[in-house]
Coordinates of C-alpha atoms in Angstrom, one line a residue:
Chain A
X5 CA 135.3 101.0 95.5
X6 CA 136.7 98.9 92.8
X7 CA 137.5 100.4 89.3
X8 CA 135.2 98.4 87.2
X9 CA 137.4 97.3 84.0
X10 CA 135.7 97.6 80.5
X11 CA 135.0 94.5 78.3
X12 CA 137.1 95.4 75.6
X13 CA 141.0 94.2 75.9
X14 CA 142.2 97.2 77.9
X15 CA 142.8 97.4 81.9
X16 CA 141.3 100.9 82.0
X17 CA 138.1 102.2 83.0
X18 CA 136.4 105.2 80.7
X19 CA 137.1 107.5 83.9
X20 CA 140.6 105.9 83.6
X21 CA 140.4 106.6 79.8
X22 CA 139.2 110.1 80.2
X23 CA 141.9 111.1 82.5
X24 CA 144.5 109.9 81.1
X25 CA 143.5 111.7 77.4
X26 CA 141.6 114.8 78.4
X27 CA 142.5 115.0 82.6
X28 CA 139.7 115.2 85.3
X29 CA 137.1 117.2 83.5
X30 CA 137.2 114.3 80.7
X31 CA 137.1 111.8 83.5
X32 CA 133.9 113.2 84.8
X33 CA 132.4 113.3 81.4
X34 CA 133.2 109.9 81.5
X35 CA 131.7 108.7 84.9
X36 CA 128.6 110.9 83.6
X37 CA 128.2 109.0 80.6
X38 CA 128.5 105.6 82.6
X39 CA 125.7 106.9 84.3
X40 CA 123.6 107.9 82.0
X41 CA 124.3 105.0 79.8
X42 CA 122.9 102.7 82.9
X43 CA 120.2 105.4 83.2
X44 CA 121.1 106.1 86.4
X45 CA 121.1 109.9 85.9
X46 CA 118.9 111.6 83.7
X47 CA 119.5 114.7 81.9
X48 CA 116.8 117.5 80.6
X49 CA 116.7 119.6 77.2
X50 CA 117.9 122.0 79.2
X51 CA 121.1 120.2 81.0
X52 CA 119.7 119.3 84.5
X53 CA 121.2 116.3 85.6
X54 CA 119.3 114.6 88.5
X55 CA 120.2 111.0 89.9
X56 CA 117.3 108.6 89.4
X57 CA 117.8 107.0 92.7
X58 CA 118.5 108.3 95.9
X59 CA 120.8 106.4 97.9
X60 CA 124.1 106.2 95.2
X61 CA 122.5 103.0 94.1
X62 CA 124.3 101.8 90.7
X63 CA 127.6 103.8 91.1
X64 CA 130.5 101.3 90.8
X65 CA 133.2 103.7 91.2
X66 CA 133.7 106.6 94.4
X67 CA 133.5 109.3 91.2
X68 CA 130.1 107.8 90.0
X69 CA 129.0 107.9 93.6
X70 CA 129.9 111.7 94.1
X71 CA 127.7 112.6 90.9
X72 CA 125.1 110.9 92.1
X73 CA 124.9 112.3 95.3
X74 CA 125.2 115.6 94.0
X75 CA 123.2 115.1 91.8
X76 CA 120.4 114.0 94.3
X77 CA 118.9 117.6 93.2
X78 CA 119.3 119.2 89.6
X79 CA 121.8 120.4 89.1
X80 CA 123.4 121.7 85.9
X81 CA 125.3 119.9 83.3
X82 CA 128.4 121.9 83.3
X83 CA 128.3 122.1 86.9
X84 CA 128.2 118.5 87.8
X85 CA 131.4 117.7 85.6
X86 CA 133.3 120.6 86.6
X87 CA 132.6 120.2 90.2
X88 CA 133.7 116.2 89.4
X89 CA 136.9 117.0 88.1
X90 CA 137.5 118.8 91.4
X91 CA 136.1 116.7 93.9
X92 CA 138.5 114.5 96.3
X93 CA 137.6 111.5 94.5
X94 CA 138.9 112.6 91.4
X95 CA 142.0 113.6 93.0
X96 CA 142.0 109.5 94.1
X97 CA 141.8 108.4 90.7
X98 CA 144.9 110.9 90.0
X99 CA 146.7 109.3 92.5
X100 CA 145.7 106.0 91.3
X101 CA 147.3 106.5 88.0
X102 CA 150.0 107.8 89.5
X103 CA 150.7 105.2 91.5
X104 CA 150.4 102.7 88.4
X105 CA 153.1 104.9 86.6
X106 CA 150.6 106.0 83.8
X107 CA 151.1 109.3 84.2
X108 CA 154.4 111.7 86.1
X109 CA 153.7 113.2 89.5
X110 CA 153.4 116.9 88.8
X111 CA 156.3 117.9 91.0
X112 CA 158.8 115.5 88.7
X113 CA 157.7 117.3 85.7
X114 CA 158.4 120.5 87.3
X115 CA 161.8 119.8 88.2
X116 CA 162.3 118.8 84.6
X117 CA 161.7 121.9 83.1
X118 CA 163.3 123.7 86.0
X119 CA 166.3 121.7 85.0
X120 CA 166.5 122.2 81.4
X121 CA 166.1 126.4 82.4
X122 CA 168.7 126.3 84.4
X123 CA 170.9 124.3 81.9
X124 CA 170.7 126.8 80.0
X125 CA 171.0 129.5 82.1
X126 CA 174.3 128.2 83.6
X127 CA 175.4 127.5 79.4
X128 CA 174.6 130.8 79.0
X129 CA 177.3 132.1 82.0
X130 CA 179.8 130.0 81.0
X131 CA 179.7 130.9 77.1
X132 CA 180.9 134.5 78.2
X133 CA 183.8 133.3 78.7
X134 CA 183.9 130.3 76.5
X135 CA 181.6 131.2 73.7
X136 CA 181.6 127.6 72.5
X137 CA 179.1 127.0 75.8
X138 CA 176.3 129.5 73.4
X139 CA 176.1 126.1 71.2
X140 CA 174.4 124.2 73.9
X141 CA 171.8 127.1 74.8
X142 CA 169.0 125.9 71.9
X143 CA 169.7 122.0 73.1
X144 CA 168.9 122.6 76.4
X145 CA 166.1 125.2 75.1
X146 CA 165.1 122.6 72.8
X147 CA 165.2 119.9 75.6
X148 CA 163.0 121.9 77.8
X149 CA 160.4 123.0 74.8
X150 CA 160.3 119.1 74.4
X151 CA 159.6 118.6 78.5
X152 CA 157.1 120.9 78.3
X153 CA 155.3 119.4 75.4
X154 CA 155.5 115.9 76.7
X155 CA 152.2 116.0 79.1
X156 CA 151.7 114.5 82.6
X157 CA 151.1 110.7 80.8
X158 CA 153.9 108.1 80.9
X159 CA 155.3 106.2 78.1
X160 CA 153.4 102.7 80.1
X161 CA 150.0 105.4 79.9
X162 CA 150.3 105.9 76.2
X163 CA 150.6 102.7 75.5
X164 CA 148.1 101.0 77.6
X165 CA 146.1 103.7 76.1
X166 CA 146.7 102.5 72.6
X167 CA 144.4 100.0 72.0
X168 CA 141.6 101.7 73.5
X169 CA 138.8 102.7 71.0
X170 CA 135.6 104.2 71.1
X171 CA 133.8 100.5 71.7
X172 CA 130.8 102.0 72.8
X173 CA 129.3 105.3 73.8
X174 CA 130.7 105.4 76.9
X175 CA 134.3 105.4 76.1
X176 CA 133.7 107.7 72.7
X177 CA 133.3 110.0 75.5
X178 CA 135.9 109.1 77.4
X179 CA 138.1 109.4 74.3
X180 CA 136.1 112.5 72.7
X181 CA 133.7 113.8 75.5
X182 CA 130.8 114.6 74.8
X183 CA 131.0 117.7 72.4
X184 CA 133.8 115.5 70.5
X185 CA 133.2 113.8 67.4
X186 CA 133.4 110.1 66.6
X187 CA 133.3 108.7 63.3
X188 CA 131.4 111.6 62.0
X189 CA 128.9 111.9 64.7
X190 CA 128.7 114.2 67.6
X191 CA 129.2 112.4 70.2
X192 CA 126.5 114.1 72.3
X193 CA 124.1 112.3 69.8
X194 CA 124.6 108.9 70.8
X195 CA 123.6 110.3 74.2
X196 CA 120.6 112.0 72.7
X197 CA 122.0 115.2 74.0
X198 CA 121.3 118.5 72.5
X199 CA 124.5 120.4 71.4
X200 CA 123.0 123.5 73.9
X201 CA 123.7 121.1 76.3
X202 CA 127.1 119.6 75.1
X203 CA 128.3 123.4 75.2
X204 CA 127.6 124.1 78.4
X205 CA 131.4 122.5 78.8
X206 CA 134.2 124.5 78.7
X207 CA 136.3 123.7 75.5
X208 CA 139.6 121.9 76.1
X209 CA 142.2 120.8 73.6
X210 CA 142.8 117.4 74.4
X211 CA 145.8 115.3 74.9
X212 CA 148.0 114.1 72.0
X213 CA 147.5 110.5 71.4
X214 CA 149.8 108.8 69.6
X215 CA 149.1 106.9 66.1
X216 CA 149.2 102.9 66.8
X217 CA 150.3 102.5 63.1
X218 CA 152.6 104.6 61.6
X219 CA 154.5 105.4 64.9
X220 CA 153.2 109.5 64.1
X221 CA 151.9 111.6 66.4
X222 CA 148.2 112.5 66.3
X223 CA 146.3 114.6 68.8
X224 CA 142.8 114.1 68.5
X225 CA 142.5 117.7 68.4
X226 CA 144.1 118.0 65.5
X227 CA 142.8 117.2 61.8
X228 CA 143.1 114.2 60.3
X229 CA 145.1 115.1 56.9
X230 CA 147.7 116.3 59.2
X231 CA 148.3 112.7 60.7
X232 CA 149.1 110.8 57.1
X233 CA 148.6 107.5 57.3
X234 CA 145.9 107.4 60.4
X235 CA 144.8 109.7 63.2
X236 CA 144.8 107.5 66.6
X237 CA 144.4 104.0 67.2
X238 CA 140.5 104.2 67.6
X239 CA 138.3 102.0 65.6
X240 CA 136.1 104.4 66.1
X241 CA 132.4 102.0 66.3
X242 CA 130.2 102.7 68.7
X243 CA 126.6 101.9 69.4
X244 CA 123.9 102.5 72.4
X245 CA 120.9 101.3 72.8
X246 CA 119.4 104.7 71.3
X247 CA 121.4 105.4 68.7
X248 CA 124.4 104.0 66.9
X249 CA 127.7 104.9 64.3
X250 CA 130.3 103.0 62.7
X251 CA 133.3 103.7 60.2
X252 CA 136.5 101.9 59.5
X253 CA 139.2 101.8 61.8
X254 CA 140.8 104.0 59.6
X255 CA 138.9 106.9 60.6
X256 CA 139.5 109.8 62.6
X257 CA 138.0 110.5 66.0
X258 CA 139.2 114.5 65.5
X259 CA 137.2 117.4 66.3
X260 CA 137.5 119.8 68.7
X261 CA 137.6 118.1 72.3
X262 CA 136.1 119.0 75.2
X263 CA 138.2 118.4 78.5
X264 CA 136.4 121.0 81.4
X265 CA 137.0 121.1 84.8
X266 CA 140.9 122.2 84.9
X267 CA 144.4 120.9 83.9
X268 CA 145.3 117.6 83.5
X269 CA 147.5 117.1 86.2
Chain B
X9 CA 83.4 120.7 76.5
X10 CA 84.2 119.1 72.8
X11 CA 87.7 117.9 72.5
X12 CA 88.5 116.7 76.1
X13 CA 85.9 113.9 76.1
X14 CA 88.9 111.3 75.8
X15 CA 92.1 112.7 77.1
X16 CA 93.5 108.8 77.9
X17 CA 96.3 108.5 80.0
X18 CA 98.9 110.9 80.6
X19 CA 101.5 112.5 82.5
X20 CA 102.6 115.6 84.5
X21 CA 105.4 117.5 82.4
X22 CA 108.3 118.6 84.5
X23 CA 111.2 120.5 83.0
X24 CA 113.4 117.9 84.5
X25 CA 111.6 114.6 82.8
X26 CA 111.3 116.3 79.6
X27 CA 113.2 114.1 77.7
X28 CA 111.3 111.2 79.4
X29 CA 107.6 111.9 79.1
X30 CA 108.9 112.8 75.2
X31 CA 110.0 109.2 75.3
X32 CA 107.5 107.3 77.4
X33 CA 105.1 105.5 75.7
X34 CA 101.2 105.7 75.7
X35 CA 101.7 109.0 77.1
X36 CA 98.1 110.8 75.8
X37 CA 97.7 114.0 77.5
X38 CA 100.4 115.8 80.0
X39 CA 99.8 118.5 82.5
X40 CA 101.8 121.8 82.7
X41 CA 102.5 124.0 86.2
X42 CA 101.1 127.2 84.5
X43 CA 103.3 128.8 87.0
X44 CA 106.2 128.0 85.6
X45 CA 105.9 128.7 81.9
X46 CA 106.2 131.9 79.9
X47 CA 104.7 133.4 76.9
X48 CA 106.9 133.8 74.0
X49 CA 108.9 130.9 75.0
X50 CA 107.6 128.0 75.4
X51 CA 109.9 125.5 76.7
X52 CA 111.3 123.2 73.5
X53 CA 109.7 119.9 75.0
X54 CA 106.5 121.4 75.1
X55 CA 106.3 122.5 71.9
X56 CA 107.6 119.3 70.4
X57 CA 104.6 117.8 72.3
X58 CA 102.4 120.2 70.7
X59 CA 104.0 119.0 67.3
X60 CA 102.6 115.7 67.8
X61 CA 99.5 116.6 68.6
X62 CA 99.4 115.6 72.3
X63 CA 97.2 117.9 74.1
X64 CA 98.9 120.0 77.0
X65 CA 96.2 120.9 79.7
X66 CA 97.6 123.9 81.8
X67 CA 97.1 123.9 85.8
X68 CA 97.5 126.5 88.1
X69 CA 98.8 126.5 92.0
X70 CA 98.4 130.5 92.7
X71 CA 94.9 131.5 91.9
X72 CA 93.8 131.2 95.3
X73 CA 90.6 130.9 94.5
X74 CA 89.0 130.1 98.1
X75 CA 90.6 133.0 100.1
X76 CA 89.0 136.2 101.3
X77 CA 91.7 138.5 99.1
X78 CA 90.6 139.8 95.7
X79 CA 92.0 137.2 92.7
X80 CA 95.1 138.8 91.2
X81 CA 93.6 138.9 87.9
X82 CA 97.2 139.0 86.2
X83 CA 97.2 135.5 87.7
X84 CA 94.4 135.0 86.1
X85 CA 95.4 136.4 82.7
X86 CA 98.3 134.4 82.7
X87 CA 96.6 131.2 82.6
X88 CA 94.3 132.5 80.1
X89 CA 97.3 133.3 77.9
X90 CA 99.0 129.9 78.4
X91 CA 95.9 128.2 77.6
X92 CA 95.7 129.8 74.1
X93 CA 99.5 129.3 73.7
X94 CA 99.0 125.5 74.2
X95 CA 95.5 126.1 72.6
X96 CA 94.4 124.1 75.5
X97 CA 90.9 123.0 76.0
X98 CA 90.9 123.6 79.6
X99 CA 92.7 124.8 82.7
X100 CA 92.7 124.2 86.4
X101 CA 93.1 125.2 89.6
X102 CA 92.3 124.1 93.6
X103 CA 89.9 124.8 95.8
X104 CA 92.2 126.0 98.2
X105 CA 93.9 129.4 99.4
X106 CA 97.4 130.1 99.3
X107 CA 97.8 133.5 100.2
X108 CA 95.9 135.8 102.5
X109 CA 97.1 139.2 104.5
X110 CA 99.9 139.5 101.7
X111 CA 101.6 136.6 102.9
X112 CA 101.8 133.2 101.0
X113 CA 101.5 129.8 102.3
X114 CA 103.3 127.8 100.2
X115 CA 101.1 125.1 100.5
X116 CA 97.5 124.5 99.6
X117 CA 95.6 125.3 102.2
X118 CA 92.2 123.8 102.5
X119 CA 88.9 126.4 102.1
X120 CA 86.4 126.2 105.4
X121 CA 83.2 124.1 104.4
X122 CA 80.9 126.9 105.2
X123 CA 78.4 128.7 103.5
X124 CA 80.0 131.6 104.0
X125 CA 83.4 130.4 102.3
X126 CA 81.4 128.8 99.6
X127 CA 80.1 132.1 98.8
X128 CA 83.3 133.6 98.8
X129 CA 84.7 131.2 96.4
X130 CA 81.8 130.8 93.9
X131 CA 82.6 134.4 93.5
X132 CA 86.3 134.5 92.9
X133 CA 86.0 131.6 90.6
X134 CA 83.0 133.2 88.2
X135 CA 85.5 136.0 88.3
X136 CA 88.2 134.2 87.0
X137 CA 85.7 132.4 84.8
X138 CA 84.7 135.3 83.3
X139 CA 88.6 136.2 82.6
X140 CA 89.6 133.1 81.6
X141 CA 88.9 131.6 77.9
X142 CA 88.8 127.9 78.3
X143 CA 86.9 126.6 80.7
X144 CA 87.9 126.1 84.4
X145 CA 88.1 122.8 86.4
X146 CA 88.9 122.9 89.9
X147 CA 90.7 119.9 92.0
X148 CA 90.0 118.9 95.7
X149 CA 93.0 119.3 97.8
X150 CA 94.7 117.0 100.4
X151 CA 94.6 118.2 103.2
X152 CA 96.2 117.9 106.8
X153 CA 93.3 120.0 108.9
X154 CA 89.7 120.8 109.0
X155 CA 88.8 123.8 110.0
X156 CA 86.0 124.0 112.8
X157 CA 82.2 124.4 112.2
X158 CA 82.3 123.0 108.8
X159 CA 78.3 122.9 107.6
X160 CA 79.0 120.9 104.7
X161 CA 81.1 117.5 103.8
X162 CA 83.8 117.8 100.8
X163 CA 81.3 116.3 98.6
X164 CA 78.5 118.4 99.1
X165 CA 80.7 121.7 99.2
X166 CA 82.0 120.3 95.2
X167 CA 78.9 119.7 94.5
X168 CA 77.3 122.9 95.5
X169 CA 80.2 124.7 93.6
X170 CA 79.8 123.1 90.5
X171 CA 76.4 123.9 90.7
X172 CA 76.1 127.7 91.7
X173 CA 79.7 127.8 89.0
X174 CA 79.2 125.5 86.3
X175 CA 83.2 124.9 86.8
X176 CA 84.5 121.5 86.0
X177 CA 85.7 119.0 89.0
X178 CA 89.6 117.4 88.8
X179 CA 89.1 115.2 90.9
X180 CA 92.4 113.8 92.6
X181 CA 92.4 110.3 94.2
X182 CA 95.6 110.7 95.7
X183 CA 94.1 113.7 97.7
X184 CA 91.2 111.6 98.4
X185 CA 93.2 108.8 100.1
X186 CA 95.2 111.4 102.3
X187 CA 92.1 112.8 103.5
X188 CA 90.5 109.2 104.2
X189 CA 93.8 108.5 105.9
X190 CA 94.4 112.1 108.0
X191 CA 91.5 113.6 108.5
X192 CA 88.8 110.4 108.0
X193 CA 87.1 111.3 105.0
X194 CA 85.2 108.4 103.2
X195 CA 86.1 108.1 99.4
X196 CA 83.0 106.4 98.4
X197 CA 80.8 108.7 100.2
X198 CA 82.8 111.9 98.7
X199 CA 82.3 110.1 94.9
X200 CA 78.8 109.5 95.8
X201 CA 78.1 113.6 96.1
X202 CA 80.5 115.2 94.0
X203 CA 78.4 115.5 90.2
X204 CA 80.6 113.2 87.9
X205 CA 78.8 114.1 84.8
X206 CA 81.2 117.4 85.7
X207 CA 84.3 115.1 85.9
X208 CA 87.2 116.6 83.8
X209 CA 90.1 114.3 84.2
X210 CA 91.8 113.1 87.4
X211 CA 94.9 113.0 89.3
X212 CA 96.8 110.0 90.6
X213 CA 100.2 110.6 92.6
X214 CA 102.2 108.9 95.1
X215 CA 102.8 109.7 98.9
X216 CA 104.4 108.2 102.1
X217 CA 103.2 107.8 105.6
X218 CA 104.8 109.6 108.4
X219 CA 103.9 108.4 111.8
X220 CA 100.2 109.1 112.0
X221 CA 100.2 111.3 109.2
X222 CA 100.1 110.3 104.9
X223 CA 102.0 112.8 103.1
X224 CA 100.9 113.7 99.8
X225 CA 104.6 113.8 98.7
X226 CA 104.0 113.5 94.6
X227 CA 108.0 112.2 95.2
X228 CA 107.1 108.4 96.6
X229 CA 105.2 105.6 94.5
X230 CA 101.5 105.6 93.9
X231 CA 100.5 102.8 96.6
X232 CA 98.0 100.4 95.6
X233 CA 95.4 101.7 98.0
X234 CA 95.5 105.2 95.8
X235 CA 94.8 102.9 92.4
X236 CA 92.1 101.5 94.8
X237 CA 90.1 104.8 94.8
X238 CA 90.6 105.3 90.8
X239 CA 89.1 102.1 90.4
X240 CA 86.4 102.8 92.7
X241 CA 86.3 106.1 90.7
X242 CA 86.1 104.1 87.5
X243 CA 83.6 101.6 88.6
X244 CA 80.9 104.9 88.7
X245 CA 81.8 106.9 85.8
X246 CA 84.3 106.9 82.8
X247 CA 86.8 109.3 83.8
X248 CA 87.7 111.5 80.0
X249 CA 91.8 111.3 81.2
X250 CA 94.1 110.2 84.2
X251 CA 97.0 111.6 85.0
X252 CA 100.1 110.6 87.1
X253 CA 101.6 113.4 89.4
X254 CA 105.4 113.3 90.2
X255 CA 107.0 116.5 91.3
X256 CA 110.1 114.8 93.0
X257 CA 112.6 112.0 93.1
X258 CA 112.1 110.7 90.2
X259 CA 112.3 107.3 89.5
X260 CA 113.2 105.8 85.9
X261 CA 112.0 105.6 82.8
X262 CA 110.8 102.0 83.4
X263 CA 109.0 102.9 86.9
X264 CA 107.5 105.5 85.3
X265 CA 105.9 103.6 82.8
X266 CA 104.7 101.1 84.5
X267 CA 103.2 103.5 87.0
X268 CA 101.1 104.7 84.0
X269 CA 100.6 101.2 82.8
X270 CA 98.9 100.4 86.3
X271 CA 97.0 103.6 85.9
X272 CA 95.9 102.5 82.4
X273 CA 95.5 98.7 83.8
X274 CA 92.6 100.1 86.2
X275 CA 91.1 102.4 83.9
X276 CA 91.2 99.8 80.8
X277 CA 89.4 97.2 83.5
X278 CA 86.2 99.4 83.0
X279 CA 86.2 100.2 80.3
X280 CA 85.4 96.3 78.7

């Protein structure tokens, strides 16, 4: 099934989005949204999610189609994204993005930090009996501090994540999920969602995203006054057909993401 | 019964429409499975319905009000309680049994049209009458067997209940249909005997056909043959409310309204 791409200028989908800010729980939130947005799942006051059709009918991507066949009964809100973010098709669309170079296999990253510890192990042998071999310890400490902190998405994901803003509804969750914020608003609210039902996911911190101005880095997790200039690249309008919110592109997506349904890689 | 005389058009509330009948339009009245709500807490949707004034008409599945075992009057009490939590101008029931020996059915099983039977349920539903502190209205069941040596039809056996009762009659025209369709009963014929002055509201619901047999699914469209006997329905009396059934698969929000619209369509079509 083809990855539907989004009207505005970017070649990712909001499950593409999602993934690649938040990992797979953020993707599912994503595909959910989709779904809901098309009213193609509907949800309850008290989080059941049940498919409106049954036969998959509407789903445009193999994630979309798992929810909706599990979905087929009620099932819970928390449950559906969490049991997303582990299904086989969200392993594909891992893979996918892998294969496109947006984000590092796993297994590289690993080797990374194995080979910044053992850097410094080694610096640490040899400064016995050279002790100007200590001096490199904190570089290679530092170097692997730095791997660590660098996240599973390429330098190509970040910046064909850049320009992606939180057009509409759908992709504010893919950027915020759904108990994130967007321009002031709770993102659940353009999906008419009640916050006991936003909560049902797990909190997550959320990936850093880096600042499409001043060059800073910003996580969306993190407040806006610590960013200067700007927090993210989002523009940060978005509208439904329900309910909508603006602000300048100056403002800050922030709050307190919600990612679910495991690591990011 | 003041207050009920013009329900309009309305819907069954399910926990997992909420958000949908909240949002449908022209939604008048809605139904609650007494069943499945507690006292104390109400569930949010409800209450919001409440709020705007939109009358919420309880109905019971597990009085079992036509079989031989005693009523469980904390059944019973239940619904009573429910009604004045809603403040409800009526409830309802079936003329059916779904329990008997300790065991439970799980369906609605249809009562034997005897006199014996008839009896037996005139008495179990002046009992719950007497517990109960709205009125009662009781709906005929679809059914998928007749029991043998039946003395009376389904609309004289109604009839005779309302009568010896003074209960009010749902009348369901979905129910109707599966019973002209499975076991030959003639909807005209059954509207001609059952007293319609005694007509609380109705129910309309959808259902497929399996082979030789109509299933009364409440998870399927309303086919046009149902909407048939509601307007054969309306072309007698002026029913006080209609109200659409789904328990299952449902569809969306715009399927859903036009289902009621179409239910509206035929009422409306009588009334000038």
């Amino acid at each position: 099934m083809v990855t539907p791409m989004t009207s505005q200028t970017t070649q990712l989908s909001a499950e593409q989005v999602g993934y690649l800010t938040a990992g797979p729980g953020r993707a599912a939130e994503a595909a959910l949204a989709r779904l809901i947005d098309a009213g193609l799942v509907r949800v309850s006051r008290d989080g059941l999610v049940t498919a409106v059709h049954s036969n998959n009918h509407g789903a445009t991507t193999s994630v979309e189609a798992r929810i909706l066949s599990y979905s087929r009964t009620a099932v819970r809100f928390d449950t559906i994204v969490q049991s997303t973010a582990n299904s086989t098709e969200m392993a594909q669309l891992h893979r996918h993005l892998l294969d496109r170079r947006l984000m590092q296999r796993p297994r590289r990253r690993h080797e990374a930090w194995w080979f910044s510890l053992a850097i410094a192990g080694g610096l640490v042998v040899l400064g016995f009996s050279t002790p100007a071999f200590f001096v490199g310890v904190p570089i290679a400490l530092l170097f692997f501090a730095w791997q660590r902190g660098r996240g599973p998405v390429t330098k190509a994901g970040k910046e064909v994540l850049r320009p992606v803003s939180a057009s509409d509804r759908v992709y504010a969750v893919a950027l915020y999920g759904f108990c994130g914020k967007v321009g002031g608003h709770r993102v659940g609210d353009l999906f008419e969602l009640s916050q006991s039902v936003v909560k049902m996911i797990p909190l997550k911190r959320q990936r850093a995203r880096k600042s499409s101005s001043d060059g800073g880095g910003c996580g969306s997790a993190s407040s806006c006054s610590s960013c200067g200039s700007g927090c993210g690249s989002s523009s940060s309008s978005c509208s439904s057909s329900s309910s909508s919110c603006s602000s300048s592109g100056s403002s800050c997506g922030g709050g307190g993401g919600c990612g679910g349904g495991g690591g990011g890689d | 019964m003041a207050g009920i005389t013009d329900l309009g058009v309305g819907i069954g509330w399910r926990s997992e429409i909420d958000l949908t009948v909240e949002r449908l339009p022209g939604v008048d009245f809605v139904e609650v499975v007494a069943e499945n709500l507690h006292i104390g807490h109400l569930p949010e949707s409800v209450t919001l319905l409440l709020e705007r004034g939109i009358p919420v008409l309880p109905h019971a599945v597990s009085l079992s009000l036509g079989g031989a075992d005693e009523v469980d009057l904390k059944r019973v009490q239940h619904l009573g309680e429910i009604a004045e939590a809603v403040g409800a101008p009526m409830v309802s029931d079936h003329v059916c049994f779904v329990r008997a020996g300790g065991l439970d059915s799980g369906h609605l099983m249809p009562v034997p049209r005897t006199k014996d039977a008839l009896d037996v349920l005139v008495a179990n539903v002046r009992l719950a009458q007497r517990n109960l502190p709205v009125p009662l209205a009781l709906e005929n069941v679809a059914a998928l067997l007749e029991w043998p040596d039946g003395e009376l039809s389904e609309g004289q056996f109604l009839a005779e209940l309302v009568e010896r009762t003074d209960c009010w009659l749902l009348v369901d025209v979905a129910n109707l249909y599966a019973n002209a369709r499975n076991i030959g009963t003639d909807p005209e014929r059954f509207l001609d005997e059952i007293p319609l002055e005694r007509l609380a509201y109705v129910h309309v619901a959808g259902g497929e056909q399996h082979g030789d047999v109509y299933h009364d699914t409440h998870a399927h469209a309303v086919l046009p043959e149902v909407l048939g006997v509601l307007d054969e329905l309306c072309s007698r009396v002026r029913p006080p409310g209609v109200l659409l059934e789904r328990d299952d698969n449902y569809p969306s929000d715009t399927e859903i309204a036009s289902e009621l619209a179409a239910i509206r369509a035929v009422v409306d079509k009588h009334r000038g």
